[in-house]
């Protein structure tokens, strides 16, 4: 592709992107295809000779687009959002064009130095003290895995990477059953083993770990010859937004030398608003915290901010220094690949920089406050309707509900979610609360308005009524 053609198609792609965003309200939110529909349209073998861009682009629109679920749709109320503010898309265009691999400072000093600065902006914005240093990970899953590896190495006196786990004592990690499955996977991958992830029962409206149970479990494990290594707390669990009492967790864990990682992948973005910070009070004493600006803040996926009180622990756990990666004569510089599991790194700080500058903290705060307020109003309206029950009250902009009036409420609500998503005007997902099906509603899409929230309420009540007939 020559430069003129590259420019032509880049412009087309940008124009297409803008028109696509403008058309979203007219599209079904969730892809309306059946398994295999898209794959069946793709030839089994690659072409022997090159094809025209016109043909490739036409197939993109004809084959690929119908198979997309539109995560930037303003009526996306499923899962958690993966927000991508238009300004962060622009930054990604630039990053894509430069296509730098930013593993070391010298492989793009601007990427490293901007990452340091922008993460420090974010640290200030969410109210973490200046003892924390930040790094951008590809996902919260990777940040949590890194934190679990640090827990492992600290507990094994920095010998686990060398000696392996077979000869050592059994490590223990503690978490509630409200944490995301990325925690389970970190325990598997780190070699600690699921049997050594101790589930602490939750209590209270926030479904936080019962701190007496946590303390008792750690003490009992020590007596029984296990090696307690760390606690993973959550602020805003995936199912219904559970929040552990971080102060209690840190107090109990630190008194016994355990490392504390806080997973605030979704809710962490809301901490730019001072009034929500009570949900993670005590976080300033944690050892490691992750939040995903690619979820709620508007930085295009992937952008996971990992803050650590002692980055030396992370580097000691993850860094290897072969000669070909050394940066001679540049002491004191940061090579962020030593802070993460993959060596290769995309330039992820640019989109965060563009986002924070274009919207300012005030703009982002009002977006989050609006989402919380609008979700609260939808929950309030549903709570007044005798055909619905609110299962869990709003935690920030997430609540869960159930439609009543059927003998088998689980099957009925699963069928209702399917009917809503097949209808396509909005998108919702389900969860289980205390073993029973509930429908989740979260408001968090970057471009949504209060009308979209009201629209969702109308669709839910309308389809539930039809379902009852
Ligand atoms: N933690 C929580 C609370 C989540 O809700 C999720 C995903 O939704 C994750 C972690 C995993 O995030 P990622 O996809 O960035 O690994």
Tab-separated table of C-alpha atoms and ligand atoms in Angstrom:
chain	number	residue	atom	x	y	z
A	1	UNK	CA	0.000	0.000	0.000
A	2	UNK	CA	1.579	3.285	-1.049
A	3	UNK	CA	1.358	6.431	1.035
A	4	UNK	CA	-1.460	8.028	-0.937
A	5	UNK	CA	-3.610	4.884	-0.692
A	6	UNK	CA	-2.752	4.557	2.978
A	7	UNK	CA	-3.928	8.146	3.537
A	8	UNK	CA	-7.088	7.557	1.490
A	9	UNK	CA	-8.139	4.451	3.424
A	10	UNK	CA	-7.136	5.902	6.769
A	11	UNK	CA	-9.441	8.839	6.086
A	12	UNK	CA	-12.193	6.476	4.992
A	13	UNK	CA	-11.778	4.452	8.163
A	14	UNK	CA	-11.983	7.591	10.317
A	15	UNK	CA	-15.048	8.845	8.455
A	16	UNK	CA	-16.639	5.429	8.687
A	17	UNK	CA	-15.944	5.388	12.446
A	18	UNK	CA	-17.642	8.744	12.979
A	19	UNK	CA	-20.686	7.729	10.909
A	20	UNK	CA	-20.828	4.387	12.738
A	21	UNK	CA	-20.861	6.093	16.121
A	22	UNK	CA	-23.621	8.433	14.944
A	23	UNK	CA	-25.733	5.484	13.742
A	24	UNK	CA	-25.556	3.388	16.896
A	25	UNK	CA	-29.017	4.120	18.279
A	26	UNK	CA	-30.479	2.639	15.087
A	27	UNK	CA	-28.643	-0.667	15.495
A	28	UNK	CA	-29.476	-3.627	17.748
A	29	UNK	CA	-27.076	-3.524	20.688
A	30	UNK	CA	-26.211	-7.218	20.827
A	31	UNK	CA	-25.265	-8.995	17.605
A	32	UNK	CA	-28.343	-10.766	16.266
A	33	UNK	CA	-26.469	-13.620	14.593
A	34	UNK	CA	-26.407	-17.337	15.343
A	35	UNK	CA	-23.184	-19.241	16.091
A	36	UNK	CA	-21.315	-19.994	12.862
A	37	UNK	CA	-23.171	-17.392	10.736
A	38	UNK	CA	-20.102	-15.201	10.304
A	39	UNK	CA	-17.530	-17.971	10.011
A	40	UNK	CA	-19.565	-19.603	7.243
A	41	UNK	CA	-19.035	-16.513	5.086
A	42	UNK	CA	-15.236	-16.559	5.348
A	43	UNK	CA	-13.373	-18.718	2.804
A	44	UNK	CA	-11.570	-21.720	4.261
A	45	UNK	CA	-8.190	-20.757	2.740
A	46	UNK	CA	-6.318	-17.457	2.371
A	47	UNK	CA	-6.229	-15.739	-1.053
A	48	UNK	CA	-3.192	-16.512	-3.250
A	49	UNK	CA	-3.152	-13.026	-4.741
A	50	UNK	CA	-3.910	-9.693	-3.114
A	51	UNK	CA	-7.414	-8.258	-3.270
A	52	UNK	CA	-8.590	-4.681	-3.674
A	53	UNK	CA	-9.283	-2.535	-0.652
A	54	UNK	CA	-12.762	-1.902	-2.059
A	55	UNK	CA	-13.537	-5.636	-1.891
A	56	UNK	CA	-12.027	-6.052	1.563
A	57	UNK	CA	-13.864	-3.032	2.943
A	58	UNK	CA	-17.155	-4.116	1.388
A	59	UNK	CA	-16.837	-7.499	3.105
A	60	UNK	CA	-16.036	-5.802	6.382
A	61	UNK	CA	-19.380	-4.003	6.176
A	62	UNK	CA	-21.320	-6.962	4.799
A	63	UNK	CA	-19.861	-9.844	6.829
A	64	UNK	CA	-18.220	-8.447	9.936
A	65	UNK	CA	-20.486	-5.609	11.003
A	66	UNK	CA	-23.652	-7.708	11.480
A	67	UNK	CA	-21.650	-9.936	13.800
A	68	UNK	CA	-20.593	-7.116	16.095
A	69	UNK	CA	-22.090	-6.355	19.499
A	70	UNK	CA	-21.942	-2.588	19.821
A	71	UNK	CA	-20.121	-1.822	23.039
A	72	UNK	CA	-20.230	1.918	22.366
A	73	UNK	CA	-24.011	1.828	21.924
A	74	UNK	CA	-25.610	4.322	24.330
A	75	UNK	CA	-28.114	1.639	25.308
A	76	UNK	CA	-25.525	-0.908	26.393
A	77	UNK	CA	-26.404	-1.773	30.001
A	78	UNK	CA	-24.805	-5.246	30.139
A	79	UNK	CA	-21.664	-6.503	31.941
A	80	UNK	CA	-19.553	-3.428	32.705
A	81	UNK	CA	-18.890	-0.855	29.998
A	82	UNK	CA	-15.774	-0.849	27.826
A	83	UNK	CA	-15.994	2.848	27.168
A	84	UNK	CA	-14.105	4.454	24.382
A	85	UNK	CA	-14.523	8.212	24.279
A	86	UNK	CA	-14.071	9.565	20.738
A	87	UNK	CA	-10.977	11.477	21.843
A	88	UNK	CA	-9.320	8.267	22.970
A	89	UNK	CA	-10.068	6.732	19.564
A	90	UNK	CA	-8.215	9.629	17.956
A	91	UNK	CA	-5.227	8.944	20.216
A	92	UNK	CA	-5.386	5.268	19.249
A	93	UNK	CA	-5.350	6.166	15.553
A	94	UNK	CA	-2.057	7.969	16.154
A	95	UNK	CA	-0.642	5.129	18.239
A	96	UNK	CA	-1.685	2.653	15.557
A	97	UNK	CA	-0.032	4.712	12.861
A	98	UNK	CA	3.249	4.958	14.778
A	99	UNK	CA	3.003	1.314	15.883
A	100	UNK	CA	5.855	1.528	18.362
A	101	UNK	CA	6.758	-1.333	20.643
A	102	UNK	CA	7.376	0.449	23.927
A	103	UNK	CA	8.951	-2.238	26.097
A	104	UNK	CA	11.938	-0.167	27.269
A	105	UNK	CA	12.491	3.504	27.907
A	106	UNK	CA	14.804	3.729	24.892
A	107	UNK	CA	12.341	2.014	22.571
A	108	UNK	CA	10.187	5.154	22.902
A	109	UNK	CA	11.128	7.528	25.737
A	110	UNK	CA	7.924	9.537	25.226
A	111	UNK	CA	5.758	6.472	25.876
A	112	UNK	CA	7.522	5.744	29.159
A	113	UNK	CA	7.688	9.326	30.380
A	114	UNK	CA	4.086	10.070	29.441
A	115	UNK	CA	2.980	6.868	31.205
A	116	UNK	CA	4.734	7.974	34.386
A	117	UNK	CA	3.142	11.430	34.279
A	118	UNK	CA	-0.358	10.428	33.237
A	119	UNK	CA	-0.590	7.687	35.811
A	120	UNK	CA	0.489	10.156	38.418
A	121	UNK	CA	-2.335	12.459	37.228
A	122	UNK	CA	-4.725	9.547	37.604
A	123	UNK	CA	-3.336	8.704	41.045
A	124	UNK	CA	-4.051	12.234	42.181
A	125	UNK	CA	-7.457	12.185	40.525
A	126	UNK	CA	-8.598	9.110	42.451
A	127	UNK	CA	-7.119	10.335	45.735
A	128	UNK	CA	-4.313	7.811	46.238
A	129	UNK	CA	-1.371	9.181	48.243
A	130	UNK	CA	1.856	10.020	46.428
A	131	UNK	CA	3.626	6.900	47.724
A	132	UNK	CA	1.941	4.940	44.923
A	133	UNK	CA	3.570	4.458	41.507
A	134	UNK	CA	1.548	3.434	38.485
A	135	UNK	CA	1.991	1.269	35.430
A	136	UNK	CA	-0.443	0.531	32.599
A	137	UNK	CA	-1.245	-3.160	32.248
A	138	UNK	CA	-3.209	-4.682	29.394
A	139	UNK	CA	-5.951	-5.879	31.730
A	140	UNK	CA	-6.959	-6.097	35.357
A	141	UNK	CA	-6.396	-9.848	35.030
A	142	UNK	CA	-2.700	-9.227	34.326
A	143	UNK	CA	-2.400	-6.699	37.151
A	144	UNK	CA	-3.965	-9.157	39.591
A	145	UNK	CA	-1.734	-11.974	38.373
A	146	UNK	CA	1.320	-9.737	38.864
A	147	UNK	CA	0.146	-8.897	42.383
A	148	UNK	CA	-0.394	-12.572	43.204
A	149	UNK	CA	3.097	-13.366	41.934
A	150	UNK	CA	4.474	-10.669	44.229
A	151	UNK	CA	2.526	-12.195	47.133
A	152	UNK	CA	4.045	-15.563	46.269
A	153	UNK	CA	7.615	-14.278	45.981
A	154	UNK	CA	7.478	-12.185	49.145
A	155	UNK	CA	6.106	-15.094	51.141
A	156	UNK	CA	8.763	-17.466	49.744
A	157	UNK	CA	11.562	-15.030	50.494
A	158	UNK	CA	12.024	-14.322	46.764
A	159	UNK	CA	12.862	-17.910	45.989
A	160	UNK	CA	9.687	-19.143	44.228
A	161	UNK	CA	10.744	-18.162	40.701
A	162	UNK	CA	14.020	-20.054	41.171
A	163	UNK	CA	13.065	-23.105	43.191
A	164	UNK	CA	9.458	-23.569	42.089
A	165	UNK	CA	6.683	-24.342	44.507
A	166	UNK	CA	6.997	-28.103	44.889
A	167	UNK	CA	9.384	-28.123	47.817
A	168	UNK	CA	7.972	-25.176	49.728
A	169	UNK	CA	5.097	-24.769	52.164
A	170	UNK	CA	1.556	-24.407	50.837
A	171	UNK	CA	0.758	-20.745	50.235
A	172	UNK	CA	-2.649	-19.291	51.062
A	173	UNK	CA	-4.483	-16.362	49.473
A	174	UNK	CA	-7.756	-14.992	50.875
A	175	UNK	CA	-10.713	-13.448	49.036
A	176	UNK	CA	-14.492	-13.444	49.168
A	177	UNK	CA	-16.734	-15.214	46.668
A	178	UNK	CA	-17.638	-11.813	45.211
A	179	UNK	CA	-14.316	-11.256	43.454
A	180	UNK	CA	-13.964	-11.600	39.696
A	181	UNK	CA	-12.866	-14.906	38.157
A	182	UNK	CA	-9.580	-13.254	37.142
A	183	UNK	CA	-8.591	-13.840	40.782
A	184	UNK	CA	-9.202	-17.592	40.452
A	185	UNK	CA	-7.168	-17.651	37.275
A	186	UNK	CA	-4.299	-15.734	38.887
A	187	UNK	CA	-4.233	-18.358	41.630
A	188	UNK	CA	-4.181	-21.168	39.056
A	189	UNK	CA	-1.520	-19.607	36.849
A	190	UNK	CA	0.733	-18.631	39.747
A	191	UNK	CA	0.893	-22.312	40.731
A	192	UNK	CA	-0.651	-21.607	44.141
A	193	UNK	CA	-3.670	-23.712	43.265
A	194	UNK	CA	-7.382	-23.204	43.688
A	195	UNK	CA	-7.399	-25.342	46.826
A	196	UNK	CA	-5.327	-22.607	48.472
A	197	UNK	CA	-7.651	-19.754	47.609
A	198	UNK	CA	-9.515	-19.439	50.880
A	199	UNK	CA	-13.009	-18.006	50.426
A	200	UNK	CA	-14.012	-15.716	53.245
A	201	UNK	CA	-17.768	-15.394	53.836
A	202	UNK	CA	-19.314	-11.980	53.262
A	203	UNK	CA	-21.689	-10.022	55.442
A	204	UNK	CA	-23.556	-6.720	55.444
A	205	UNK	CA	-25.254	-4.762	52.692
A	206	UNK	CA	-21.995	-4.220	50.796
A	207	UNK	CA	-21.278	-7.969	50.795
A	208	UNK	CA	-17.785	-7.354	52.145
A	209	UNK	CA	-15.506	-9.986	53.658
A	210	UNK	CA	-16.358	-10.721	57.256
A	211	UNK	CA	-13.183	-9.489	58.948
A	212	UNK	CA	-13.456	-11.817	61.925
A	213	UNK	CA	-13.684	-14.767	59.540
A	214	UNK	CA	-10.656	-13.452	57.651
A	215	UNK	CA	-8.583	-13.158	60.801
A	216	UNK	CA	-9.661	-16.577	62.038
A	217	UNK	CA	-8.794	-18.203	58.693
A	218	UNK	CA	-5.294	-16.685	58.606
A	219	UNK	CA	-4.565	-17.691	62.195
A	220	UNK	CA	-5.862	-21.235	61.653
A	221	UNK	CA	-3.820	-21.646	58.473
A	222	UNK	CA	-0.634	-20.604	60.273
A	223	UNK	CA	-1.315	-23.100	63.038
A	224	UNK	CA	-1.862	-25.791	60.404
A	225	UNK	CA	1.452	-25.158	58.659
A	226	UNK	CA	0.258	-23.127	55.679
A	227	UNK	CA	1.980	-19.938	54.582
A	228	UNK	CA	-0.540	-17.067	54.299
A	229	UNK	CA	0.729	-14.758	51.534
A	230	UNK	CA	-1.908	-12.179	50.683
A	231	UNK	CA	-5.469	-10.952	50.542
A	232	UNK	CA	-7.373	-9.840	47.454
A	233	UNK	CA	-10.104	-7.361	48.273
A	234	UNK	CA	-12.664	-5.946	45.889
A	235	UNK	CA	-14.241	-2.557	45.473
A	236	UNK	CA	-17.162	-3.078	43.127
A	237	UNK	CA	-17.370	-6.833	42.518
A	238	UNK	CA	-18.571	-7.884	39.089
A	239	UNK	CA	-21.825	-9.550	40.021
A	240	UNK	CA	-23.531	-6.880	42.136
A	241	UNK	CA	-20.760	-4.427	43.082
A	242	UNK	CA	-19.634	-5.937	46.414
A	243	UNK	CA	-17.202	-3.799	48.398
A	244	UNK	CA	-14.867	-5.147	51.046
A	245	UNK	CA	-13.997	-2.943	53.985
A	246	UNK	CA	-10.452	-2.174	52.862
A	247	UNK	CA	-9.419	-0.633	56.221
A	248	UNK	CA	-10.282	-3.832	58.061
A	249	UNK	CA	-8.694	-6.050	55.444
A	250	UNK	CA	-5.457	-4.067	55.460
A	251	UNK	CA	-5.316	-3.922	59.261
A	252	UNK	CA	-5.730	-7.679	59.611
A	253	UNK	CA	-3.447	-8.577	56.684
A	254	UNK	CA	-0.619	-6.201	57.536
A	255	UNK	CA	-0.592	-7.232	61.188
A	256	UNK	CA	0.476	-10.674	59.905
A	257	UNK	CA	2.768	-9.552	57.086
A	258	UNK	CA	0.340	-10.312	54.237
A	259	UNK	CA	0.247	-8.314	50.994
A	260	UNK	CA	-3.056	-6.650	49.999
A	261	UNK	CA	-4.233	-6.201	46.418
A	262	UNK	CA	-7.467	-4.307	45.723
A	263	UNK	CA	-9.413	-5.086	42.555
A	264	UNK	CA	-11.409	-1.975	41.692
A	265	UNK	CA	-11.420	-2.702	37.960
A	266	UNK	CA	-14.841	-1.138	37.403
A	267	UNK	CA	-15.549	1.024	40.469
A	268	UNK	CA	-12.077	2.566	40.615
A	269	UNK	CA	-12.933	5.099	37.907
A	270	UNK	CA	-15.718	6.473	40.120
A	271	UNK	CA	-13.112	7.428	42.720
A	272	UNK	CA	-12.384	10.586	40.765
A	273	UNK	CA	-15.569	11.749	42.564
A	274	UNK	CA	-14.715	12.444	46.191
A	275	UNK	CA	-18.180	11.428	47.431
A	276	UNK	CA	-17.673	7.785	46.373
A	277	UNK	CA	-14.289	7.277	48.012
A	278	UNK	CA	-15.857	6.021	51.245
A	279	UNK	CA	-16.420	2.770	49.316
A	280	UNK	CA	-12.700	2.052	49.413
A	281	UNK	CA	-11.731	3.865	52.613
A	282	UNK	CA	-8.369	2.534	53.741
A	283	UNK	CA	-7.087	1.934	50.207
A	284	UNK	CA	-4.180	4.277	50.862
A	285	UNK	CA	-2.688	1.522	53.061
A	286	UNK	CA	-3.069	-1.234	50.432
A	287	UNK	CA	-0.005	-2.566	48.597
A	288	UNK	CA	-1.493	-2.800	45.128
A	289	UNK	CA	-4.627	-1.424	43.449
A	290	UNK	CA	-6.011	-1.947	39.964
A	291	UNK	CA	-8.666	0.017	38.096
A	292	UNK	CA	-9.580	-0.028	34.440
A	293	UNK	CA	-9.904	3.358	32.770
A	294	UNK	CA	-10.982	1.187	29.814
A	295	UNK	CA	-14.130	0.263	31.675
A	296	UNK	CA	-15.876	3.346	32.951
A	297	UNK	CA	-13.564	6.318	32.420
A	298	UNK	CA	-13.514	6.289	28.618
A	299	UNK	CA	-9.967	5.272	27.702
A	300	UNK	CA	-10.288	2.829	24.856
A	301	UNK	CA	-9.579	-0.808	25.683
A	302	UNK	CA	-6.927	-1.813	26.698
A	303	UNK	CA	-5.885	0.418	29.548
A	304	UNK	CA	-5.642	-0.967	33.050
A	305	UNK	CA	-4.020	1.246	35.696
A	306	UNK	CA	-2.048	-0.663	38.295
A	307	UNK	CA	-0.834	1.315	41.317
A	308	UNK	CA	1.777	-0.176	43.617
A	309	UNK	CA	3.211	1.134	46.851
A	310	UNK	CA	6.501	-0.626	46.368
A	311	UNK	CA	7.335	-1.139	42.675
A	312	UNK	CA	10.680	-2.722	43.652
A	313	UNK	CA	8.709	-5.801	44.779
A	314	UNK	CA	7.065	-6.033	41.370
A	315	UNK	CA	10.350	-5.579	39.507
A	316	UNK	CA	12.065	-8.110	41.759
A	317	UNK	CA	9.311	-10.579	40.880
A	318	UNK	CA	9.070	-9.980	37.126
A	319	UNK	CA	12.290	-8.484	35.753
A	320	UNK	CA	14.917	-10.408	33.845
A	321	UNK	CA	17.952	-8.590	32.448
A	322	UNK	CA	19.470	-10.309	29.427
A	323	UNK	CA	22.184	-8.267	27.723
A	324	UNK	CA	20.020	-7.448	24.691
A	325	UNK	CA	17.507	-5.625	26.905
A	326	UNK	CA	20.008	-3.538	28.879
A	327	UNK	CA	19.989	0.226	28.537
A	328	UNK	CA	23.613	1.016	29.270
A	329	UNK	CA	24.594	4.315	30.814
A	330	UNK	CA	21.000	5.300	31.638
A	331	UNK	CA	20.662	4.502	35.286
A	332	UNK	CA	17.469	5.522	36.990
A	333	UNK	CA	15.232	5.218	33.946
A	334	UNK	CA	12.083	3.109	34.033
A	335	UNK	CA	11.662	0.126	31.721
A	336	UNK	CA	7.986	-0.634	32.251
A	337	UNK	CA	8.304	-4.116	30.745
A	338	UNK	CA	9.981	-5.000	34.047
A	339	UNK	CA	6.713	-4.158	35.808
A	340	UNK	CA	4.496	-6.386	33.659
A	341	UNK	CA	4.320	-9.997	32.515
A	342	UNK	CA	4.506	-9.466	28.718
A	343	UNK	CA	7.723	-7.950	27.416
A	344	UNK	CA	6.123	-6.125	24.499
A	345	UNK	CA	4.057	-3.049	25.296
A	346	UNK	CA	1.676	-0.879	23.324
A	347	UNK	CA	1.765	2.885	23.782
A	348	UNK	CA	-1.288	3.053	26.018
A	349	UNK	CA	-0.680	6.295	27.872
A	350	UNK	CA	-1.515	8.542	24.918
A	351	UNK	CA	-5.257	7.827	24.976
A	352	UNK	CA	-5.414	8.493	28.711
A	353	UNK	CA	-3.549	11.760	28.240
A	354	UNK	CA	-5.893	12.860	25.443
A	355	UNK	CA	-8.938	11.801	27.485
A	356	UNK	CA	-7.937	13.598	30.684
A	357	UNK	CA	-6.974	16.754	28.818
A	358	UNK	CA	-10.007	16.933	26.529
A	359	UNK	CA	-12.690	16.232	29.140
A	360	UNK	CA	-10.870	17.422	32.253
A	361	UNK	CA	-11.669	15.842	35.587
A	362	UNK	CA	-14.839	17.930	35.854
A	363	UNK	CA	-16.222	16.500	32.612
A	364	UNK	CA	-15.451	12.925	33.610
A	365	UNK	CA	-16.852	13.435	37.106
A	366	UNK	CA	-20.152	14.689	35.772
A	367	UNK	CA	-20.390	11.712	33.401
A	368	UNK	CA	-19.946	9.296	36.325
A	369	UNK	CA	-22.291	11.239	38.612
A	370	UNK	CA	-24.945	11.206	35.893
A	371	UNK	CA	-24.635	7.448	35.431
A	372	UNK	CA	-25.008	6.874	39.159
A	373	UNK	CA	-28.032	9.189	39.349
A	374	UNK	CA	-29.750	7.704	36.270
A	375	UNK	CA	-29.248	4.101	37.415
A	376	UNK	CA	-30.680	5.145	40.791
A	377	UNK	CA	-33.782	6.548	39.092
A	378	UNK	CA	-34.348	3.388	37.032
A	379	UNK	CA	-34.032	1.293	40.214
A	380	UNK	CA	-36.467	3.581	42.012
A	381	UNK	CA	-39.054	3.287	39.221
A	382	UNK	CA	-38.738	-0.499	39.115
A	383	UNK	CA	-39.049	-0.692	42.898
A	384	UNK	CA	-42.443	1.065	42.668
A	385	UNK	CA	-43.745	-1.488	40.172
A	386	UNK	CA	-45.272	-4.479	42.001
A	387	UNK	CA	-44.241	-6.746	39.114
A	388	UNK	CA	-40.561	-6.262	39.911
A	389	UNK	CA	-38.323	-6.609	42.929
A	390	UNK	CA	-34.985	-4.935	43.445
A	391	UNK	CA	-32.596	-7.725	44.399
A	392	UNK	CA	-29.536	-5.608	45.189
A	393	UNK	CA	-29.695	-1.846	45.664
A	394	UNK	CA	-27.605	0.411	43.458
A	395	UNK	CA	-23.897	0.231	44.154
A	396	UNK	CA	-22.711	3.266	42.204
A	397	UNK	CA	-24.468	2.703	38.844
A	398	UNK	CA	-25.119	-1.053	39.195
A	399	UNK	CA	-28.188	-2.763	40.639
A	400	UNK	CA	-29.999	-6.031	40.074
A	401	UNK	CA	-33.679	-6.817	39.829
A	402	UNK	CA	-36.081	-9.619	39.149
A	403	UNK	CA	-39.424	-9.788	37.370
A	404	UNK	CA	-42.068	-11.517	39.488
A	405	UNK	CA	-45.178	-13.485	38.729
A	406	UNK	CA	-43.952	-16.874	37.540
A	407	UNK	CA	-43.618	-20.178	39.339
A	408	UNK	CA	-40.016	-20.703	38.281
A	409	UNK	CA	-38.506	-17.248	38.711
A	410	UNK	CA	-35.019	-18.311	37.631
A	411	UNK	CA	-36.180	-19.700	34.295
A	412	UNK	CA	-38.575	-16.791	33.860
A	413	UNK	CA	-35.898	-14.136	34.354
A	414	UNK	CA	-33.369	-15.924	32.161
A	415	UNK	CA	-36.016	-16.050	29.442
A	416	UNK	CA	-36.781	-12.369	29.959
A	417	UNK	CA	-33.105	-11.385	29.540
A	418	UNK	CA	-32.991	-13.414	26.348
A	419	UNK	CA	-36.173	-11.777	25.063
A	420	UNK	CA	-34.775	-8.311	25.842
A	421	UNK	CA	-31.511	-9.041	24.058
A	422	UNK	CA	-33.197	-10.675	21.089
A	423	UNK	CA	-35.343	-7.553	20.812
A	424	UNK	CA	-32.058	-5.656	20.536
A	425	UNK	CA	-33.064	-2.155	21.629
A	426	UNK	CA	-31.102	-2.485	24.867
A	427	UNK	CA	-28.607	-5.007	26.224
A	428	UNK	CA	-28.669	-6.504	29.731
A	429	UNK	CA	-27.001	-9.487	31.386
A	430	UNK	CA	-27.898	-11.720	34.307
A	431	UNK	CA	-26.154	-12.901	37.452
A	432	UNK	CA	-26.924	-15.077	40.459
A	433	UNK	CA	-27.483	-13.530	43.858
A	434	UNK	CA	-27.545	-15.998	46.752
A	435	UNK	CA	-28.003	-18.755	44.221
A	436	UNK	CA	-30.955	-17.195	42.388
A	437	UNK	CA	-31.076	-15.506	39.001
A	438	UNK	CA	-31.229	-11.709	38.949
A	439	UNK	CA	-30.966	-9.273	36.051
A	440	UNK	CA	-28.128	-6.753	36.242
A	441	UNK	CA	-28.521	-3.164	35.150
A	442	UNK	CA	-25.521	-0.877	34.948
A	443	UNK	CA	-25.460	2.583	33.444
A	444	UNK	CA	-22.008	3.531	32.259
A	445	UNK	CA	-21.871	4.102	28.544
A	446	UNK	CA	-19.853	7.188	27.666
A	447	UNK	CA	-22.375	8.632	25.213
A	448	UNK	CA	-25.598	7.735	27.038
A	449	UNK	CA	-28.143	10.312	28.122
A	450	UNK	CA	-30.915	10.293	30.693
A	451	UNK	CA	-33.321	9.543	27.821
A	452	UNK	CA	-31.434	6.304	27.155
A	453	UNK	CA	-31.906	5.273	30.792
A	454	UNK	CA	-35.643	6.079	30.591
A	455	UNK	CA	-35.838	4.234	27.284
A	456	UNK	CA	-34.297	1.159	28.951
A	457	UNK	CA	-36.903	1.302	31.707
A	458	UNK	CA	-39.688	1.408	29.114
A	459	UNK	CA	-38.258	-1.528	27.166
A	460	UNK	CA	-37.842	-3.624	30.320
A	461	UNK	CA	-41.409	-3.002	31.526
A	462	UNK	CA	-42.915	-3.387	28.048
A	463	UNK	CA	-41.205	-6.713	27.300
A	464	UNK	CA	-41.886	-8.042	30.797
A	465	UNK	CA	-45.598	-7.262	30.329
A	466	UNK	CA	-45.677	-8.994	26.943
A	467	UNK	CA	-43.944	-11.939	28.519
A	468	UNK	CA	-46.688	-12.200	31.114
A	469	UNK	CA	-49.506	-12.313	28.584
B	1	LIG	N1	-12.225	-7.308	38.078
B	1	LIG	C1	-13.505	-6.971	37.971
B	1	LIG	C2	-14.234	-6.485	39.190
B	1	LIG	C3	-14.168	-7.059	36.735
B	1	LIG	O1	-15.454	-6.753	36.653
B	1	LIG	C4	-13.447	-7.507	35.619
B	1	LIG	C5	-14.092	-7.615	34.300
B	1	LIG	O2	-15.223	-7.258	34.105
B	1	LIG	C6	-12.099	-7.847	35.780
B	1	LIG	C7	-11.517	-7.745	37.019
B	1	LIG	C8	-11.274	-8.326	34.620
B	1	LIG	O3	-10.941	-7.229	33.844
B	1	LIG	P1	-9.960	-7.375	32.579
B	1	LIG	O4	-10.821	-7.745	31.434
B	1	LIG	O5	-9.346	-6.019	32.444
B	1	LIG	O6	-8.963	-8.411	32.902
